[in-house]
Every structure is written in C-alpha cells, then in structure tokens.
PDB file of C-alpha atoms in Angstrom:
ATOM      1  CA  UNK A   1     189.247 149.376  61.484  1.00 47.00           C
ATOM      2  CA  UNK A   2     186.878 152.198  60.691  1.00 46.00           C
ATOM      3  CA  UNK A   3     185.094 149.890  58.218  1.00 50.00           C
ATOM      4  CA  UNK A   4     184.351 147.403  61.004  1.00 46.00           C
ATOM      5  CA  UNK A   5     183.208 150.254  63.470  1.00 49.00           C
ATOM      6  CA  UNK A   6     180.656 151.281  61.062  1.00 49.00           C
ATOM      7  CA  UNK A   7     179.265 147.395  60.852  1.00 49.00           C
ATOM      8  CA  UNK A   8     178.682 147.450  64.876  1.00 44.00           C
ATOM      9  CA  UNK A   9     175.683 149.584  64.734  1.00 47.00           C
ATOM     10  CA  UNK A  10     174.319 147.880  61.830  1.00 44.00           C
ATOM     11  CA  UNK A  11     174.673 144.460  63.581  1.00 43.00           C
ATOM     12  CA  UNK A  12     173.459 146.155  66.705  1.00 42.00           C
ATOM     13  CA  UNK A  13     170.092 147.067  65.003  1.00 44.00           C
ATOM     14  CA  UNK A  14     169.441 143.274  63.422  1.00 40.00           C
ATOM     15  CA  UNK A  15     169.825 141.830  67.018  1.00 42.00           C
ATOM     16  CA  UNK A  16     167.479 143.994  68.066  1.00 39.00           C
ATOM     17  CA  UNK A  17     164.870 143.861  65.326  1.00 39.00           C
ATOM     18  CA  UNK A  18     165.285 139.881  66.070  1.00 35.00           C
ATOM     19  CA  UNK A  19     164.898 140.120  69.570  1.00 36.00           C
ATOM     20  CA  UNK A  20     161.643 141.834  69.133  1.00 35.00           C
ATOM     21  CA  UNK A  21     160.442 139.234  66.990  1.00 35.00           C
ATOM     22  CA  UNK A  22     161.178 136.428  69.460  1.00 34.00           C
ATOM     23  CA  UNK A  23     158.740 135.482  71.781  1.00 36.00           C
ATOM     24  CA  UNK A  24     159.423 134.704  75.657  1.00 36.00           C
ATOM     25  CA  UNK A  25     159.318 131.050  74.796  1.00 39.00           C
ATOM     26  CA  UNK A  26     162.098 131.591  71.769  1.00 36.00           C
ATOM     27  CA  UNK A  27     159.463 130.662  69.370  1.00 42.00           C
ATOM     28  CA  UNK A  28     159.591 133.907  65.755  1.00 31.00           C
ATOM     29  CA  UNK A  29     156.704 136.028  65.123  1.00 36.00           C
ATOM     30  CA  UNK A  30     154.598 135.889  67.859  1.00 47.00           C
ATOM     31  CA  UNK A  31     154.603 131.756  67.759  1.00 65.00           C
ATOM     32  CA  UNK A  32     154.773 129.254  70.844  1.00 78.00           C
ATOM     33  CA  UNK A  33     156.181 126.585  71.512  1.00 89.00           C
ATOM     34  CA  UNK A  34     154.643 123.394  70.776  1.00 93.00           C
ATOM     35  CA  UNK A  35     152.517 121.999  73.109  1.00 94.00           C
ATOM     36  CA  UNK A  36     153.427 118.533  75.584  1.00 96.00           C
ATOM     37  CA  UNK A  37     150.432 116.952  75.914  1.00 97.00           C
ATOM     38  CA  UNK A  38     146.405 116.917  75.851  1.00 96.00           C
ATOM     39  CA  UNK A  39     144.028 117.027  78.547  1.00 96.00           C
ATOM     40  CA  UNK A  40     140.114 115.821  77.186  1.00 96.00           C
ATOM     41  CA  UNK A  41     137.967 118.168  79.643  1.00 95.00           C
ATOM     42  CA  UNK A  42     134.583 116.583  80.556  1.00 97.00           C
ATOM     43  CA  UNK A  43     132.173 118.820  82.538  1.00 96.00           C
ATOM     44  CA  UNK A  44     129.125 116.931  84.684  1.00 97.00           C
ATOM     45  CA  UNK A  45     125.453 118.376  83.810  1.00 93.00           C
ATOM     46  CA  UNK A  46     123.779 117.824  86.875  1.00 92.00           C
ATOM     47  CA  UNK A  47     126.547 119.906  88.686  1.00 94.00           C
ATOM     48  CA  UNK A  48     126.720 122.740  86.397  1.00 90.00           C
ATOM     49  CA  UNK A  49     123.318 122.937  85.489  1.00 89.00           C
ATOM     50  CA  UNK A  50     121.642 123.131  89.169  1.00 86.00           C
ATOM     51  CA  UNK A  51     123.106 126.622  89.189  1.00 82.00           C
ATOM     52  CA  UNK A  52     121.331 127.629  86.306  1.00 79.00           C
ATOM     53  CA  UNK A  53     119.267 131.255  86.829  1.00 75.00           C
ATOM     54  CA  UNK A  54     118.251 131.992  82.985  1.00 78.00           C
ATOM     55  CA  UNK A  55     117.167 129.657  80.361  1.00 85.00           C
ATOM     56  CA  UNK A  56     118.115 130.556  76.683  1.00 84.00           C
ATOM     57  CA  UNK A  57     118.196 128.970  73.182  1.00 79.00           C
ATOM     58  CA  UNK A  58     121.748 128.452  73.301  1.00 79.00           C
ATOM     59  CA  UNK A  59     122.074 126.656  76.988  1.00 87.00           C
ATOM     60  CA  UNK A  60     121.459 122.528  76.765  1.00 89.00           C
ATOM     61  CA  UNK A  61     120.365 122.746  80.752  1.00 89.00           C
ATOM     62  CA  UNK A  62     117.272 124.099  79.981  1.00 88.00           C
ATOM     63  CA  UNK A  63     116.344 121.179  77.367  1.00 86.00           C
ATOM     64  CA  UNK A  64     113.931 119.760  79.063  1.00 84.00           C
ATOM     65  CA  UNK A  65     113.920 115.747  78.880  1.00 81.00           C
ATOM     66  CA  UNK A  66     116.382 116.234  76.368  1.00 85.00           C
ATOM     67  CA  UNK A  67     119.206 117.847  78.538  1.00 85.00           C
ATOM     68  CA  UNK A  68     121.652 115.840  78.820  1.00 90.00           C
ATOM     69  CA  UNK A  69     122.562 113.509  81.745  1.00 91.00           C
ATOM     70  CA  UNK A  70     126.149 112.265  80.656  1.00 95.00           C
ATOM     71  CA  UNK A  71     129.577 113.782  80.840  1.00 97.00           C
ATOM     72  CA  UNK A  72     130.039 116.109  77.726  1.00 96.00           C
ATOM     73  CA  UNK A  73     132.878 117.754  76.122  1.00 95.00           C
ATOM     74  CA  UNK A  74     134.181 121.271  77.554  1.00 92.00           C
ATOM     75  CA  UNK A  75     137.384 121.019  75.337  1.00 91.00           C
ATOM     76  CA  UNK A  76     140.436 119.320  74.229  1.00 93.00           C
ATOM     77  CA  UNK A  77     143.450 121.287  75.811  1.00 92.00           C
ATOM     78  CA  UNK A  78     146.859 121.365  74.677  1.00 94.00           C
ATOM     79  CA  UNK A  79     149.451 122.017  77.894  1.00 94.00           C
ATOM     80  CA  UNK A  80     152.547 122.222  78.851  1.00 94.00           C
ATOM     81  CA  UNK A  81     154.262 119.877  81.448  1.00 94.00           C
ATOM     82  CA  UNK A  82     154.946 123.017  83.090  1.00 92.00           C
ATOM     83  CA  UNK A  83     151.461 123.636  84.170  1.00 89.00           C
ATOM     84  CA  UNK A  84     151.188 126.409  81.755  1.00 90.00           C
ATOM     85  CA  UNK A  85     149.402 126.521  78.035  1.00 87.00           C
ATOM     86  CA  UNK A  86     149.551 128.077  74.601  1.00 88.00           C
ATOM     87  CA  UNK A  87     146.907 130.450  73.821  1.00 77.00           C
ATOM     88  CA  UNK A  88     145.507 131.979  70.249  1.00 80.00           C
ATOM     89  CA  UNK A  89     147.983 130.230  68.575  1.00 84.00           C
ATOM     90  CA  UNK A  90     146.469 131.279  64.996  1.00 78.00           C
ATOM     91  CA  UNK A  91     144.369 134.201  63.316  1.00 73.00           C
ATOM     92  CA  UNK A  92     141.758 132.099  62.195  1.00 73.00           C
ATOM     93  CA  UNK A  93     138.226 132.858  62.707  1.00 75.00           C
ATOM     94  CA  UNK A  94     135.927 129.985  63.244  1.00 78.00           C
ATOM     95  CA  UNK A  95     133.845 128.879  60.452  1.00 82.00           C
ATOM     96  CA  UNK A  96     130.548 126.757  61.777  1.00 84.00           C
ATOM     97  CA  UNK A  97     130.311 125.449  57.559  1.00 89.00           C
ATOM     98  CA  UNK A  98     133.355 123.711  58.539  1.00 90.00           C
ATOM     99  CA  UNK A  99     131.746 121.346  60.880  1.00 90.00           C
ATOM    100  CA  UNK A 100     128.341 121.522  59.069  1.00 92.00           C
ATOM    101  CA  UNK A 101     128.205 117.422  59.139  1.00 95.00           C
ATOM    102  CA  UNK A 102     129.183 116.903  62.841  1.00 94.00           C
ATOM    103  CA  UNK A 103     126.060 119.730  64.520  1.00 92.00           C
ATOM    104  CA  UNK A 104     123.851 117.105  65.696  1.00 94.00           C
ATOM    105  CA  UNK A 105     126.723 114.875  67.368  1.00 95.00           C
ATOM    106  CA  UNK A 106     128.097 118.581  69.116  1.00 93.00           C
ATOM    107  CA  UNK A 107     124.717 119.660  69.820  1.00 91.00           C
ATOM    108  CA  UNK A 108     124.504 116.303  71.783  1.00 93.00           C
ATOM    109  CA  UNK A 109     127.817 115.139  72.903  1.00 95.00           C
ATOM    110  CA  UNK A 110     129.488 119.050  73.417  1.00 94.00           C
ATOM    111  CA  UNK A 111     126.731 121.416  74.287  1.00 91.00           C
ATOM    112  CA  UNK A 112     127.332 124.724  76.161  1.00 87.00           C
ATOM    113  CA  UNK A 113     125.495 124.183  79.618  1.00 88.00           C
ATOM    114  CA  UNK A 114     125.224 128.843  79.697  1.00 81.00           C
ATOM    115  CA  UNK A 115     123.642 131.401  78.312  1.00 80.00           C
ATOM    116  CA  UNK A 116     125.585 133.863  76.164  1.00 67.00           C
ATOM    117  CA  UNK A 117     128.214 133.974  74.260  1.00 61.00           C
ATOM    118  CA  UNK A 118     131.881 132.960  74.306  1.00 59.00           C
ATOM    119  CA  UNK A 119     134.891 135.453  74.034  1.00 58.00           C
ATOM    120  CA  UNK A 120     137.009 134.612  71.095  1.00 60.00           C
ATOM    121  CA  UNK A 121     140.515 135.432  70.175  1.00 72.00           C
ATOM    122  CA  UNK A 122     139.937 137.847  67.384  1.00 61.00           C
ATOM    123  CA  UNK A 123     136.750 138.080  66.272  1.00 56.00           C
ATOM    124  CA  UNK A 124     134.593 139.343  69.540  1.00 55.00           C
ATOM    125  CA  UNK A 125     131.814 137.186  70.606  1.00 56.00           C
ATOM    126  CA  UNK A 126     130.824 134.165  69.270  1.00 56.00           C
ATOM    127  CA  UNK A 127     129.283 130.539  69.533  1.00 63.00           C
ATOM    128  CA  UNK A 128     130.628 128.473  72.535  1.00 67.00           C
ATOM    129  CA  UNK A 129     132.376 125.788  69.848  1.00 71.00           C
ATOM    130  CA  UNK A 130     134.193 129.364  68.440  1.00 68.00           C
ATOM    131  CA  UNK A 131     135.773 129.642  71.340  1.00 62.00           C
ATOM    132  CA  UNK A 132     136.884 125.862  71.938  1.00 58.00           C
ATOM    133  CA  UNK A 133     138.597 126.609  68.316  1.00 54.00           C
ATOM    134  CA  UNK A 134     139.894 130.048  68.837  1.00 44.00           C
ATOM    135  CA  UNK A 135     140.764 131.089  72.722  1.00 38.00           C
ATOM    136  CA  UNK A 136     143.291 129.648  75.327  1.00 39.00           C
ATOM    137  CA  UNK A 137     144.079 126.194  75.056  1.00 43.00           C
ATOM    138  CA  UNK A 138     142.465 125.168  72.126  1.00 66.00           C
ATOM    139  CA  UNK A 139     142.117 124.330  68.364  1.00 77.00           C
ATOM    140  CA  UNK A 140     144.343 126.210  67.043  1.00 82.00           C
ATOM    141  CA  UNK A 141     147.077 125.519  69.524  1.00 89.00           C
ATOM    142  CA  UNK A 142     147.139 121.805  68.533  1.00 91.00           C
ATOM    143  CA  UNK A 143     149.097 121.620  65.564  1.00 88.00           C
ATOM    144  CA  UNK A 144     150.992 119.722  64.151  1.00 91.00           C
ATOM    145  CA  UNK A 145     148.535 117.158  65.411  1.00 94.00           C
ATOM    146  CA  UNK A 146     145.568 118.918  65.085  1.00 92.00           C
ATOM    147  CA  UNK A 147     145.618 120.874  62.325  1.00 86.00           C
ATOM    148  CA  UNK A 148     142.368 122.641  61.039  1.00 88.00           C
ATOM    149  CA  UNK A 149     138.964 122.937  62.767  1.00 88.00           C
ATOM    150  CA  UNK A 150     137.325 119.872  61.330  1.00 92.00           C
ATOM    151  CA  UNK A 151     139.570 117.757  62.588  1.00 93.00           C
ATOM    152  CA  UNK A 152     139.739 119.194  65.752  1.00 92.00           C
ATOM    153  CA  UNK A 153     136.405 118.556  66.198  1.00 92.00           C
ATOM    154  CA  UNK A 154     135.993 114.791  65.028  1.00 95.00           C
ATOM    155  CA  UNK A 155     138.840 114.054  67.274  1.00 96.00           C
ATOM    156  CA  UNK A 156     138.085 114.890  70.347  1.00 95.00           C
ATOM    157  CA  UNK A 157     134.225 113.557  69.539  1.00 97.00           C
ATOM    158  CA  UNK A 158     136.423 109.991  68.662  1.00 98.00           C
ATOM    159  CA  UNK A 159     138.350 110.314  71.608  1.00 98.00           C
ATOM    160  CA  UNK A 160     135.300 110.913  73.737  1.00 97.00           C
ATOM    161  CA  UNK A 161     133.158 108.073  72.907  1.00 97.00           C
ATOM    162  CA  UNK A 162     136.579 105.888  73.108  1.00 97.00           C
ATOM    163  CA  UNK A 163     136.780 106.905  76.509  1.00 97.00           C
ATOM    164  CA  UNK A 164     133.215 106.861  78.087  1.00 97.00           C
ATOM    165  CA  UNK A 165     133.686 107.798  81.318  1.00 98.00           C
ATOM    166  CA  UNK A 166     129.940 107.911  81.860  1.00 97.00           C
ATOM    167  CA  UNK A 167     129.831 104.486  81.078  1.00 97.00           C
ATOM    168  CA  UNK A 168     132.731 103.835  83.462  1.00 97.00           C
ATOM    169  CA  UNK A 169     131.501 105.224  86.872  1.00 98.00           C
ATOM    170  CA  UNK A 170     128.177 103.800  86.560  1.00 97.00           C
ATOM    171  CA  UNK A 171     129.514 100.296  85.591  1.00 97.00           C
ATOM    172  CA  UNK A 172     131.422 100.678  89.088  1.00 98.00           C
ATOM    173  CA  UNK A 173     128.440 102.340  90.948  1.00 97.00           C
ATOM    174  CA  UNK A 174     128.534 105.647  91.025  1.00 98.00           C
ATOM    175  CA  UNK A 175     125.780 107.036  89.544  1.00 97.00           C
ATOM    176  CA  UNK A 176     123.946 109.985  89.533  1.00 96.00           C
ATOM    177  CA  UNK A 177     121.916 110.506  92.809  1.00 96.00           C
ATOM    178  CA  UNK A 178     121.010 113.706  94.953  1.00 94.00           C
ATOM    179  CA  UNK A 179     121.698 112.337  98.161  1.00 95.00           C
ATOM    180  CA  UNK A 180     124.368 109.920  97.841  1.00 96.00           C
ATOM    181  CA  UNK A 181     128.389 110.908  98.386  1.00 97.00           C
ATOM    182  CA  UNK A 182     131.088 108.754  96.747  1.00 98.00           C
ATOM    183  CA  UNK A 183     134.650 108.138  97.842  1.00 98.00           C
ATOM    184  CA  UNK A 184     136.791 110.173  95.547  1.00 97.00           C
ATOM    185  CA  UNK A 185     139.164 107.338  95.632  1.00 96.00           C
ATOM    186  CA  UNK A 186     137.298 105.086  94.590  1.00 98.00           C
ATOM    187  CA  UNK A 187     136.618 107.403  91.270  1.00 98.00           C
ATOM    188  CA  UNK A 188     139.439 107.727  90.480  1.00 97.00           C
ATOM    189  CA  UNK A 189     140.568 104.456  90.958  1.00 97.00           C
ATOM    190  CA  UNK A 190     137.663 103.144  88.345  1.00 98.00           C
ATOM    191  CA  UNK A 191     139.089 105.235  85.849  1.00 97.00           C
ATOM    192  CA  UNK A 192     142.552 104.463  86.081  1.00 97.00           C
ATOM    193  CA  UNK A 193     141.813 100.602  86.115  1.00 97.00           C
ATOM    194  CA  UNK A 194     139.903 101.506  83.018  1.00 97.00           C
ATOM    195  CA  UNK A 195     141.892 103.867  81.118  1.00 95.00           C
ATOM    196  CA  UNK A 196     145.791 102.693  82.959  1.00 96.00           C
ATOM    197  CA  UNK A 197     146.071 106.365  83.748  1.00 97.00           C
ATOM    198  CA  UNK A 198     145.450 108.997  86.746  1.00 96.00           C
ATOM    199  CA  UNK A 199     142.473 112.006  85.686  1.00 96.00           C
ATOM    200  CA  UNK A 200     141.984 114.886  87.064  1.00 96.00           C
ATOM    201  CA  UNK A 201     138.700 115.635  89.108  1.00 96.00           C
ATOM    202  CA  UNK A 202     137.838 119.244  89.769  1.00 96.00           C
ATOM    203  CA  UNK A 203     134.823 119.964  92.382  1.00 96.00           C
ATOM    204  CA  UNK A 204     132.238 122.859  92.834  1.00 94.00           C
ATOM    205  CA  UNK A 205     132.176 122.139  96.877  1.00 93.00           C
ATOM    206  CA  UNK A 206     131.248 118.535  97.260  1.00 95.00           C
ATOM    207  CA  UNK A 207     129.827 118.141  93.977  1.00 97.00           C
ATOM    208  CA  UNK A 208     131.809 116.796  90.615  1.00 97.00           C
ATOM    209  CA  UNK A 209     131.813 119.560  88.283  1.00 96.00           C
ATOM    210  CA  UNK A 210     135.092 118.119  86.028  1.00 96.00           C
ATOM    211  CA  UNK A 211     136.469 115.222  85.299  1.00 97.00           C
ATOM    212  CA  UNK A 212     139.861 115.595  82.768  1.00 97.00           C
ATOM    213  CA  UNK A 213     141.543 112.489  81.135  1.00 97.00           C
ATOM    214  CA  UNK A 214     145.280 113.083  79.736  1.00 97.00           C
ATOM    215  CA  UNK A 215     147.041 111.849  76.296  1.00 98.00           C
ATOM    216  CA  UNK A 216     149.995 111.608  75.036  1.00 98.00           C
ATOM    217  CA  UNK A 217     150.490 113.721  71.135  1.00 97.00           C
ATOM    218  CA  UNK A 218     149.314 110.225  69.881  1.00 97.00           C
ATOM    219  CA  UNK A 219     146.152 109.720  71.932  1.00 97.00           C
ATOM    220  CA  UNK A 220     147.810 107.271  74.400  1.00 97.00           C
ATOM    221  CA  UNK A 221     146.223 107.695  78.140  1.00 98.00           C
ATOM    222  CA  UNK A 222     148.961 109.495  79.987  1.00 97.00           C
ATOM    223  CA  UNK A 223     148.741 110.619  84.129  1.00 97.00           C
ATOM    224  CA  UNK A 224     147.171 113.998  84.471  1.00 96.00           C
ATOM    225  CA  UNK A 225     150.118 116.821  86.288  1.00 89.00           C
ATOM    226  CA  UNK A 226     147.690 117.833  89.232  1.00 77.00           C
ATOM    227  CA  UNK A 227     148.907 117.454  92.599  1.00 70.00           C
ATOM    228  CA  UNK A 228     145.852 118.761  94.307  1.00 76.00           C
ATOM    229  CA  UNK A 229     142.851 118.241  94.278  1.00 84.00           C
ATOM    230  CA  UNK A 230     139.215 120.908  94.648  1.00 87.00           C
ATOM    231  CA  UNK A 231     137.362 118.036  96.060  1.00 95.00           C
ATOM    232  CA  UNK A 232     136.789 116.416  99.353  1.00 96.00           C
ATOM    233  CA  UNK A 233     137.365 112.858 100.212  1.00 96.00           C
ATOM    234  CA  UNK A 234     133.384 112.013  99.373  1.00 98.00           C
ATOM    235  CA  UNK A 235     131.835 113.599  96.592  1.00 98.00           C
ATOM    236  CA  UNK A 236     128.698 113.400  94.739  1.00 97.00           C
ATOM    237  CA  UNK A 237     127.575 113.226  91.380  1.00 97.00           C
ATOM    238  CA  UNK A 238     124.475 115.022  91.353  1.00 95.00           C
ATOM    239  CA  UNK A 239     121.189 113.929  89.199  1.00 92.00           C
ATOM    240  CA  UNK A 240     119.928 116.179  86.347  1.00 80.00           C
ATOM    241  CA  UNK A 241     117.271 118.210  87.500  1.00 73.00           C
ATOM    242  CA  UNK A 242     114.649 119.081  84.622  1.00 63.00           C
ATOM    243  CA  UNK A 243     114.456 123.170  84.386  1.00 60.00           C
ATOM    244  CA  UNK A 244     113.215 125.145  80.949  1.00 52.00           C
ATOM    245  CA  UNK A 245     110.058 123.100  80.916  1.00 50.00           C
ATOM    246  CA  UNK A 246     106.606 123.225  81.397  1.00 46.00           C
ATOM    247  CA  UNK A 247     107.222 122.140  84.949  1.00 43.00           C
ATOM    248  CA  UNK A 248     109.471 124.764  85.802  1.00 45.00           C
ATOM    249  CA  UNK A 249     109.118 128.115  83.655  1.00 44.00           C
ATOM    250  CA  UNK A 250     107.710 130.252  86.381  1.00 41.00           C
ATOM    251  CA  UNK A 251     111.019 129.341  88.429  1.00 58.00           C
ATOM    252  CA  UNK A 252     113.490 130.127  85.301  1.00 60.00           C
ATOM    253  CA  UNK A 253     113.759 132.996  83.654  1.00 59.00           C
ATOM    254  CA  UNK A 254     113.868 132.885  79.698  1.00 54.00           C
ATOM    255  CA  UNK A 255     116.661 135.418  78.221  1.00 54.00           C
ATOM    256  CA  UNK A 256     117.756 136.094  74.998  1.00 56.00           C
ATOM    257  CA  UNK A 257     121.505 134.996  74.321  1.00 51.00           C
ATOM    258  CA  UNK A 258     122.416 138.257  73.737  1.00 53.00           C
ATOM    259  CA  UNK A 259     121.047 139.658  77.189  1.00 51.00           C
ATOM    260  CA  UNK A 260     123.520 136.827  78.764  1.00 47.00           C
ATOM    261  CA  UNK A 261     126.176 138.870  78.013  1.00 46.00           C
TER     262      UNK A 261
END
C-alpha cells in the first residue's frame, strides 16, 4: 500500500507535465488542429487603392499604367468551420529564394496594394508575401495539403487563374465604373452560377473591397460560412484611378518603405 502511495505523486506530476503540453484544441507541443477548409481571398484595386496617401517602391497602387486593374491575391486561408483559424502554425522563416521562379507572376497577380512592411510570426518585419507564409491563416497552417512555401505559392496562383473572377463579373456586366452601383445579388449570383458555390463579399461602405471563394482540402468550390454581409444591397466596383505618376506626384507623397511603418 505504501508502495502505491508513493506512485500517486509521481503520476500526479506526468499529468501535469502533459497537460501543459496540450494545447486548448488537444493538439501536443504547441500544435493545432488541422484546418476544415480554404478560403482564396481576392482584394479589388480600385477600392483599396483610392485610399492611398503615400506612394512607395513596395505598393502596386502607385504603378502607374501598370497598376493593376483585376482582382489579385490577398491570401489563401485555412479555417475552421467554426469561424475561427490556425495561426503560426510553424517556425519557419520565409525564404524569397524559394519562390525565386514565380516573382514576376506575384509581382503581377499578388501585389501588396500598401506601403510598409508586414508583421511576421517570428522574424519581425518583412515582405508582404512573408507574411502570407508566416502569420495568421496562412502557409504554414496548410499542411498536410500545403506543405512548404513553394507550393503554397504555385497553388493558390493555379487556383487563381482557375477561378477568374475578374473575368466572371465583367462577362455578366459588372465592370469597373466610378459612378455605376451593382445589385449585390446579382454578384453573387454570377459567381455561384460560375463556380456552383456561394463567396463571400466584404465592402469598404458601398464599394467592393473583397471578394473570397471557398474549397474544399481538395480544391473543390465549397459555400463560404458568412451569414452577413459588410455591403449594401447595390455596390460598386470602382475604376482604377492612376496615382504615382507623372500626372499625379504633387498629390502623392513618395515614402520610403521603411517610413510606412
């Protein structure tokens, strides 16, 4: 009897040593649980960019004629059905060698529409695809179907042109125009009739500013979870609006990236 007394404390200290070592989720050493689904985020220049006060190297708005006027990539998000996500799933620092082929297509298709740089998990500050591999929802939270950066990057790029939603919307009429308003409905309903599945529009007051399309772990279109919406029943989708050029450098300020911060 005294011999098995002497075991409780023992046994006492594992569970605890254990318990510390489990996560909220029940996933070991500071793991999570793996992810339900992915949302493809695609962010709309001519919204985003109209609210532009500083030009900088880093910021595609201020291209000129060669800013971009079509929905490009803000990230591919793992999430949870429960409206919740995993976040800085991995220590890994983002290496830009890694992706050394696939610049130009990420410089065109995946630009960062700001100045400054992006917060990253571990490593401080760093470029805006850093932080699409290395904070919140991202790279490294996609495994096992995602499972190092290259790949995460060629993937969603494949997945975007798959899914042009550009090409979509203006196909059904809604293109971009400074003084007309479109019926949300009528959005959305172009992509689902395109894609067989619901997205997810998010607004800056009347104005697209998102537009998210949802997969299943295999790429299949799948319903987006939001119930509500930011936007009103008539939106717009606003034209790009040159700034960093000639035309307009007396109206826009040219920073460096690092005074952005």
């Amino acid at each position: 009897m005294a011999s098995f007394s002497a075991q409780i404390p023992i046994c006492f200290a594992l569970m605890m040593a254990i318990c510390l070592l489990i996560g909220v989720n029940g996933s070991i050493e500071g793991g999570q649980r793996e992810f339900d689904y992915f949302a493809l985020s695609l962010q709309w220049p001519g919204t985003i960019c109209r609210h532009t006060r500083h030009c900088c190297s880093s910021n595609a708005c201020c291209r000129g004629s060669n800013s971009p006027t079509e929905f490009t990539i803000h990230g591919l998000w793992p999430d949870y059905n429960d409206g919740t996500w995993p976040a800085c799933c991995a220590r890994t620092q983002f290496d830009v060698k890694e992706i050394s082929t696939l610049l130009d297509a990420l410089e065109k298709y995946w630009p960062s529409l700001y100045c400054g740089k992006s917060s990253t998990c571990f490593s401080g500050k760093g470029l805006f695809w850093a932080h699409e591999v290395a904070i919140e929802k991202h790279g490294t939270c996609s495994s096992p179907v995602i499972r190092d950066e290259y790949s995460y990057f060629i993937t969603t790029l494949n997945v975007y042109f798959k899914y042009n939603v550009t090409k979509i919307l203006n196909e059904a009429g809604y293109v971009p125009s400074n003084s007309e308003r479109y019926p949300l409905g009528g959005i959305v309903s172009a992509i689902e009739n395109s894609f067989r599945a619901t997205p997810e529009v998010v607004c800056s007051k009347e104005a697209v500013e998102e537009i998210r399309l949802c997969f299943y772990k295999d790429f299949k279109p799948r319903n987006c979870l939001a119930s509500k919406t930011s936007c009103p029943k008539y939106v717009s989708l606003p034209a790009y609006v040159s700034m960093g050029g000639e035309e307009s450098e007396s109206d826009i300020a040219w920073i460096s990236d690092d005074e952005a911060l």
